[in-house]
Amino acid sequence: MTPLAERYRERLPLTAATRVVSLGEGATPLLHAPRLGERLGIDLWLKWEPSNPTGSYKDRGMTIAVTKALEEGAQAVICASTGNTAASAAAYAARAGIPALVLQPEGAVAGGKLAQTRMLGARVLEIRGSFDQALDAARELAARGTHALVNSLNPYRIEGQKTAVFEIVEELDAPPDIFVIPYGGGGNTTAYAMGLSELGLGAELVSVEATDRVRTLATAIRIAAPAHAAAVARTRARVVSVSDEQIVAAWLELARVEGLFCEPSSAAGLAALAADSPVGARVVCTITGHGLKDAEAAARHAPEPVRVEADADAIAAAARIPGAAR
Ligand code: F0G
């Protein structure tokens, strides 16, 4: 598989001499979602970013950020994270053979992401504070020169993430009418805006945040003060907010109707489409992270399994199989 850094080399800040750090990111599926699309009255396509190596879209930016960090002589990387950036930074740092230091808001990171980051050998520090406080600390430490900051404030992250737009437009052979993505810190919104502007496209970009940014169950986007808020305001992106109830409903519906299990934050875009459907439009909604990253959230919202003896009659009765019970 061609890494996205090779595929889009001429549109990225890389030279012929750059040694790319890759785990096979990019080239994720663009899935047509006819049943959900019909319910919403739109031609719906889903960019399935959980197919990236660490299960989220972060890998698109991290391959470029860690590649450039190495090229510029960095000895280590640092990030603050609600979980996915952490796992991605840990993976690419391991691949590059340098240490990763990860700052996470204590008690606010989904279990799968934390397990992933620990397994990948990062040094994980749980900060007594919010994501915003962890990010401030990461920036301050990075400024001391020991670590390269690989949060999306690192411009190479944005460069890598813009490639999702290139892939979508290539795959559809034309731009969709509307791109829809979740909005946490806003890095991905600025990345999509950059991709659109580099292709000279005027497609609409809708960026969806949680109404209650401080407490949302979608911990990936639990960010009170988005670092890219000013940059997002300079893009043409339309910012929309959705409640946790709307996120959960869209999240469950995506799983049951299309067979795709994502993490709650990734359903924010679908929640916005359900609330205000652009009837008749061709829409690409980016699903940013895998559902297995937040198994606790799934366990809280999906039906409980039923306990039953290993007996055909008991099972037939419990499963309510018509005609199978004797
Ligand atoms: N979706 C997922 C799965 C995320 O992990 C994030 C952000 C977003 C959407 C929002 O993207 O911040 O570019 O607006 N996760 C960051 C992290 C904050 O630390 O993993 P954004």
Short mmCIF file of C-alpha atoms and ligand atoms in Angstrom, two decimals:
data_model
loop_
_atom_site.label_atom_id
_atom_site.label_comp_id
_atom_site.label_asym_id
_atom_site.label_seq_id
_atom_site.Cartn_x
_atom_site.Cartn_y
_atom_site.Cartn_z
CA MET A 1 0.00 0.00 0.00
CA THR A 2 1.29 3.46 -0.87
CA PRO A 3 1.55 5.72 2.20
CA LEU A 4 -0.32 9.01 1.77
CA ALA A 5 3.00 10.84 2.10
CA GLU A 6 4.15 9.15 -1.13
CA ARG A 7 0.81 9.38 -2.91
CA TYR A 8 0.52 13.13 -2.32
CA ARG A 9 4.22 13.91 -2.02
CA GLU A 10 4.13 16.93 -4.33
CA ARG A 11 1.31 18.54 -2.33
CA LEU A 12 3.06 18.00 1.02
CA PRO A 13 6.07 19.73 2.58
CA LEU A 14 8.39 16.82 1.74
CA THR A 15 11.51 16.58 -0.40
CA ALA A 16 12.98 13.64 -2.31
CA ALA A 17 15.37 13.15 0.62
CA THR A 18 12.66 13.01 3.32
CA ARG A 19 12.52 9.62 5.07
CA VAL A 20 8.82 8.99 5.61
CA VAL A 21 7.59 7.40 8.85
CA SER A 22 4.54 5.39 7.81
CA LEU A 23 2.25 2.70 9.17
CA GLY A 24 0.14 2.41 6.01
CA GLU A 25 -2.24 5.29 6.72
CA GLY A 26 -4.73 6.83 4.29
CA ALA A 27 -6.63 5.28 1.36
CA THR A 28 -9.55 4.66 3.73
CA PRO A 29 -12.88 3.40 2.34
CA LEU A 30 -15.52 5.82 1.11
CA LEU A 31 -18.69 3.86 1.76
CA HIS A 32 -22.04 4.59 0.20
CA ALA A 33 -24.75 4.58 2.88
CA PRO A 34 -27.98 4.12 0.90
CA ARG A 35 -30.26 3.10 3.76
CA LEU A 36 -29.28 5.90 6.10
CA GLY A 37 -29.16 8.27 3.13
CA GLU A 38 -32.72 7.37 2.19
CA ARG A 39 -33.90 8.12 5.73
CA LEU A 40 -32.24 11.53 5.53
CA GLY A 41 -33.29 12.25 1.94
CA ILE A 42 -29.69 12.66 0.76
CA ASP A 43 -27.04 10.81 -1.24
CA LEU A 44 -24.88 9.90 1.74
CA TRP A 45 -21.24 8.75 1.68
CA LEU A 46 -19.16 7.92 4.72
CA LYS A 47 -15.39 8.41 4.81
CA TRP A 48 -14.41 5.56 7.13
CA GLU A 49 -11.30 6.87 8.90
CA PRO A 50 -11.22 4.09 11.53
CA SER A 51 -9.41 2.07 8.84
CA ASN A 52 -6.28 4.05 9.60
CA PRO A 53 -3.58 2.13 11.53
CA THR A 54 -4.49 3.38 15.01
CA GLY A 55 -8.22 3.54 14.29
CA SER A 56 -8.66 7.26 13.76
CA TYR A 57 -7.99 10.00 11.19
CA LYS A 58 -5.17 11.36 13.35
CA ASP A 59 -2.70 9.07 11.56
CA ARG A 60 -2.97 11.17 8.38
CA GLY A 61 -1.42 14.11 10.17
CA MET A 62 0.85 12.14 12.48
CA THR A 63 2.79 10.47 9.66
CA ILE A 64 3.78 13.92 8.36
CA ALA A 65 4.33 15.48 11.81
CA VAL A 66 6.65 12.69 13.00
CA THR A 67 8.40 12.48 9.63
CA LYS A 68 9.19 16.20 9.79
CA ALA A 69 10.08 16.09 13.49
CA LEU A 70 12.73 13.46 12.71
CA GLU A 71 13.95 15.38 9.68
CA GLU A 72 14.32 18.50 11.82
CA GLY A 73 16.30 16.57 14.43
CA ALA A 74 13.73 16.10 17.19
CA GLN A 75 14.69 13.56 19.87
CA ALA A 76 11.15 13.09 21.27
CA VAL A 77 7.53 14.16 20.73
CA ILE A 78 4.89 15.52 23.11
CA CYS A 79 1.14 16.02 22.84
CA ALA A 80 -1.92 16.75 24.93
CA SER A 81 -4.85 14.60 23.94
CA THR A 82 -8.38 13.43 24.56
CA GLY A 83 -7.06 10.01 23.45
CA ASN A 84 -6.74 9.59 19.70
CA THR A 85 -3.87 11.98 19.08
CA ALA A 86 -2.11 10.23 21.96
CA ALA A 87 -2.48 6.77 20.44
CA SER A 88 -1.37 8.04 17.05
CA ALA A 89 1.63 9.94 18.44
CA ALA A 90 2.65 6.87 20.44
CA ALA A 91 2.44 4.62 17.38
CA TYR A 92 4.42 6.85 15.01
CA ALA A 93 7.02 7.68 17.68
CA ALA A 94 7.51 3.94 18.28
CA ARG A 95 7.84 3.41 14.54
CA ALA A 96 10.42 6.21 14.37
CA GLY A 97 12.30 4.93 17.41
CA ILE A 98 11.85 8.03 19.57
CA PRO A 99 9.97 8.48 22.86
CA ALA A 100 6.48 10.02 23.11
CA LEU A 101 5.20 11.95 26.12
CA VAL A 102 1.42 12.15 26.35
CA LEU A 103 -0.63 14.45 28.60
CA GLN A 104 -4.26 13.42 29.10
CA PRO A 105 -7.07 14.92 31.15
CA GLU A 106 -7.49 12.57 34.12
CA GLY A 107 -10.59 10.36 33.94
CA ALA A 108 -11.75 11.77 30.59
CA VAL A 109 -10.11 9.45 28.06
CA ALA A 110 -11.89 6.37 26.67
CA GLY A 111 -10.42 3.05 27.83
CA GLY A 112 -9.46 1.71 24.41
CA LYS A 113 -7.42 4.81 23.62
CA LEU A 114 -5.64 4.74 26.95
CA ALA A 115 -4.84 1.02 26.61
CA GLN A 116 -3.58 1.60 23.06
CA THR A 117 -1.32 4.48 24.08
CA ARG A 118 0.14 2.54 27.02
CA MET A 119 0.74 -0.53 24.84
CA LEU A 120 2.53 1.58 22.25
CA GLY A 121 5.13 2.57 24.80
CA ALA A 122 4.32 6.23 25.34
CA ARG A 123 4.92 7.80 28.73
CA VAL A 124 1.37 8.70 29.80
CA LEU A 125 0.77 11.43 32.35
CA GLU A 126 -2.77 12.03 33.60
CA ILE A 127 -3.20 15.72 34.21
CA ARG A 128 -5.38 16.95 37.06
CA GLY A 129 -7.24 19.34 34.83
CA SER A 130 -8.94 19.77 31.48
CA PHE A 131 -7.67 19.07 27.97
CA ASP A 132 -7.10 22.81 27.52
CA GLN A 133 -4.84 22.91 30.57
CA ALA A 134 -2.95 19.85 29.34
CA LEU A 135 -2.45 21.53 25.95
CA ASP A 136 -1.12 24.71 27.56
CA ALA A 137 1.39 22.61 29.52
CA ALA A 138 2.41 20.66 26.40
CA ARG A 139 3.02 23.89 24.50
CA GLU A 140 5.10 25.31 27.32
CA LEU A 141 7.22 22.16 27.56
CA ALA A 142 7.68 21.97 23.78
CA ALA A 143 8.91 25.57 23.81
CA ARG A 144 11.78 24.44 26.05
CA GLY A 145 13.14 22.53 23.07
CA THR A 146 13.29 18.94 24.32
CA HIS A 147 10.16 17.69 22.52
CA ALA A 148 8.45 18.41 19.20
CA LEU A 149 4.76 19.28 19.72
CA VAL A 150 2.59 16.97 17.59
CA ASN A 151 -0.81 18.42 18.44
CA SER A 152 -2.71 19.87 15.49
CA LEU A 153 -1.09 23.25 16.27
CA ASN A 154 1.81 21.61 14.44
CA PRO A 155 1.22 22.73 10.83
CA TYR A 156 2.46 19.39 9.45
CA ARG A 157 -0.50 17.67 11.10
CA ILE A 158 -2.89 19.89 9.11
CA GLU A 159 -0.96 19.23 5.90
CA GLY A 160 -1.37 15.48 6.35
CA GLN A 161 -5.02 15.66 7.32
CA LYS A 162 -5.99 17.67 4.23
CA THR A 163 -5.34 14.52 2.15
CA ALA A 164 -8.74 13.14 3.22
CA VAL A 165 -10.32 15.76 0.96
CA PHE A 166 -8.09 14.72 -1.96
CA GLU A 167 -9.08 11.08 -1.54
CA ILE A 168 -12.80 11.84 -1.32
CA VAL A 169 -12.80 13.99 -4.45
CA GLU A 170 -10.76 11.39 -6.38
CA GLU A 171 -13.02 8.58 -5.31
CA LEU A 172 -16.26 10.35 -6.24
CA ASP A 173 -14.70 11.77 -9.41
CA ALA A 174 -16.18 15.10 -8.33
CA PRO A 175 -16.58 17.02 -5.10
CA PRO A 176 -19.72 16.33 -3.07
CA ASP A 177 -22.06 19.26 -2.34
CA ILE A 178 -21.27 19.14 1.36
CA PHE A 179 -18.51 17.80 3.62
CA VAL A 180 -19.50 17.18 7.25
CA ILE A 181 -17.00 16.57 10.08
CA PRO A 182 -16.94 16.74 13.89
CA TYR A 183 -15.42 19.82 15.55
CA GLY A 184 -13.33 19.46 18.71
CA GLY A 185 -10.21 21.61 18.69
CA GLY A 186 -10.85 22.56 15.07
CA GLY A 187 -7.62 21.26 13.52
CA ASN A 188 -9.46 18.97 11.15
CA THR A 189 -11.82 21.75 10.06
CA THR A 190 -8.85 23.90 9.08
CA ALA A 191 -7.30 20.86 7.34
CA TYR A 192 -10.43 20.21 5.25
CA ALA A 193 -10.68 23.92 4.42
CA MET A 194 -7.05 23.81 3.27
CA GLY A 195 -7.68 20.73 1.12
CA LEU A 196 -10.73 22.38 -0.48
CA SER A 197 -8.90 25.61 -1.14
CA GLU A 198 -5.88 23.83 -2.67
CA LEU A 199 -8.23 22.05 -5.07
CA GLY A 200 -10.05 25.33 -5.76
CA LEU A 201 -13.38 23.86 -4.65
CA GLY A 202 -16.33 25.79 -3.26
CA ALA A 203 -18.11 22.83 -1.64
CA GLU A 204 -19.80 23.54 1.67
CA LEU A 205 -17.99 22.46 4.86
CA VAL A 206 -20.08 21.83 7.98
CA SER A 207 -18.26 21.44 11.28
CA VAL A 208 -20.24 19.93 14.14
CA GLU A 209 -19.49 20.53 17.82
CA ALA A 210 -21.14 19.31 21.03
CA THR A 211 -23.55 21.86 22.49
CA ASP A 212 -22.12 21.14 25.93
CA ARG A 213 -18.42 21.15 25.08
CA VAL A 214 -17.36 20.77 28.71
CA ARG A 215 -19.42 17.72 29.63
CA THR A 216 -20.29 15.88 26.39
CA LEU A 217 -20.17 12.07 26.52
CA ALA A 218 -18.19 12.31 23.28
CA THR A 219 -14.91 12.66 25.18
CA ALA A 220 -12.85 12.99 21.98
CA ILE A 221 -14.39 16.44 21.44
CA ARG A 222 -14.70 17.44 25.11
CA ILE A 223 -12.73 20.65 24.60
CA ALA A 224 -13.95 23.88 26.21
CA ALA A 225 -11.77 26.30 24.26
CA PRO A 226 -10.89 25.08 20.75
CA ALA A 227 -7.28 25.98 19.92
CA HIS A 228 -8.23 26.59 16.28
CA ALA A 229 -11.40 28.63 16.93
CA ALA A 230 -10.02 31.77 15.26
CA ALA A 231 -8.68 29.76 12.29
CA VAL A 232 -12.04 27.98 11.95
CA ALA A 233 -13.80 31.36 11.90
CA ARG A 234 -11.55 32.40 8.99
CA THR A 235 -12.61 29.34 6.95
CA ARG A 236 -15.94 29.12 5.17
CA ALA A 237 -16.97 26.29 7.52
CA ARG A 238 -20.45 26.52 9.00
CA VAL A 239 -20.35 25.54 12.68
CA VAL A 240 -23.38 23.62 13.98
CA SER A 241 -23.93 22.22 17.48
CA VAL A 242 -25.71 19.05 18.56
CA SER A 243 -26.78 17.72 21.96
CA ASP A 244 -25.56 14.46 23.47
CA GLU A 245 -29.04 12.99 22.93
CA GLN A 246 -28.75 13.74 19.21
CA ILE A 247 -25.23 12.28 19.09
CA VAL A 248 -26.30 9.05 20.80
CA ALA A 249 -29.33 8.62 18.52
CA ALA A 250 -27.21 9.09 15.38
CA TRP A 251 -24.45 6.83 16.75
CA LEU A 252 -26.86 3.96 17.43
CA GLU A 253 -28.61 4.46 14.09
CA LEU A 254 -25.35 4.33 12.11
CA ALA A 255 -24.44 1.04 13.81
CA ARG A 256 -27.84 -0.59 13.33
CA VAL A 257 -28.72 0.70 9.89
CA GLU A 258 -25.34 0.61 8.14
CA GLY A 259 -23.30 -1.83 10.26
CA LEU A 260 -20.68 0.73 11.22
CA PHE A 261 -19.59 1.07 14.84
CA CYS A 262 -17.83 4.36 15.50
CA GLU A 263 -16.99 6.28 18.64
CA PRO A 264 -19.63 8.78 19.83
CA SER A 265 -17.83 11.94 18.65
CA SER A 266 -17.74 10.54 15.12
CA ALA A 267 -21.55 10.54 14.98
CA ALA A 268 -21.79 14.31 15.55
CA GLY A 269 -21.93 14.99 11.82
CA LEU A 270 -24.75 12.49 11.28
CA ALA A 271 -26.62 14.02 14.22
CA ALA A 272 -26.45 17.41 12.53
CA LEU A 273 -27.69 15.90 9.24
CA ALA A 274 -30.60 14.26 11.07
CA ALA A 275 -31.55 17.57 12.69
CA ASP A 276 -31.42 19.59 9.48
CA SER A 277 -31.15 17.44 6.37
CA PRO A 278 -29.95 19.12 3.14
CA VAL A 279 -32.51 17.18 1.12
CA GLY A 280 -31.29 16.03 -2.29
CA ALA A 281 -27.63 16.90 -1.69
CA ARG A 282 -24.65 14.62 -2.13
CA VAL A 283 -23.00 14.60 1.29
CA VAL A 284 -19.74 13.09 2.53
CA CYS A 285 -19.72 12.66 6.29
CA THR A 286 -16.34 11.76 7.78
CA ILE A 287 -16.41 9.11 10.50
CA THR A 288 -13.32 9.93 12.50
CA GLY A 289 -12.70 7.12 15.03
CA HIS A 290 -13.51 3.46 15.74
CA GLY A 291 -16.20 2.37 18.20
CA LEU A 292 -13.89 -0.12 19.91
CA LYS A 293 -11.93 2.80 21.29
CA ASP A 294 -14.80 3.61 23.63
CA ALA A 295 -16.30 0.27 24.57
CA GLU A 296 -17.57 1.74 27.88
CA ALA A 297 -19.83 4.17 26.03
CA ALA A 298 -21.18 1.34 23.87
CA ALA A 299 -21.83 -0.80 26.95
CA ARG A 300 -23.85 2.02 28.50
CA HIS A 301 -26.10 2.46 25.45
CA ALA A 302 -26.44 -0.90 23.69
CA PRO A 303 -28.84 -3.63 24.86
CA GLU A 304 -27.60 -5.90 27.66
CA PRO A 305 -26.86 -9.50 26.72
CA VAL A 306 -29.33 -12.04 28.16
CA ARG A 307 -27.95 -14.84 30.43
CA VAL A 308 -29.25 -18.27 29.60
CA GLU A 309 -28.42 -21.96 30.25
CA ALA A 310 -26.68 -23.94 27.48
CA ASP A 311 -29.95 -25.57 26.54
CA ALA A 312 -31.65 -25.36 23.12
CA ASP A 313 -35.15 -24.80 24.53
CA ALA A 314 -34.01 -22.13 26.95
CA ILE A 315 -32.04 -20.42 24.17
CA ALA A 316 -34.95 -20.57 21.73
CA ALA A 317 -37.21 -19.01 24.35
CA ALA A 318 -34.70 -16.32 25.30
CA ALA A 319 -33.97 -15.48 21.65
CA ARG A 320 -37.71 -15.46 20.87
CA ILE A 321 -37.12 -17.60 17.76
CA PRO A 322 -40.56 -18.26 16.28
CA GLY A 323 -41.13 -21.97 15.76
CA ALA A 324 -37.88 -23.09 17.44
CA ALA A 325 -39.22 -23.37 21.00
CA ARG A 326 -40.68 -26.77 21.91
N1 F0G B 1 -13.17 12.91 16.05
C1 F0G B 1 -12.31 12.23 16.83
C2 F0G B 1 -12.45 10.75 16.88
C3 F0G B 1 -11.30 12.92 17.56
O1 F0G B 1 -10.47 12.21 18.32
C4 F0G B 1 -11.23 14.32 17.49
C5 F0G B 1 -10.21 15.06 18.22
C6 F0G B 1 -12.17 14.99 16.66
C7 F0G B 1 -13.11 14.26 15.97
C8 F0G B 1 -12.17 16.46 16.53
O2 F0G B 1 -11.18 16.91 15.65
O3 F0G B 1 -10.02 18.43 17.24
O4 F0G B 1 -9.49 18.42 14.80
O5 F0G B 1 -11.64 19.35 15.64
N2 F0G B 1 -9.39 14.51 19.02
C9 F0G B 1 -8.23 15.19 19.65
C10 F0G B 1 -7.36 14.20 20.37
C11 F0G B 1 -8.59 16.39 20.42
O6 F0G B 1 -6.62 14.59 21.29
O7 F0G B 1 -7.37 13.02 20.04
P1 F0G B 1 -10.55 18.37 15.83
#
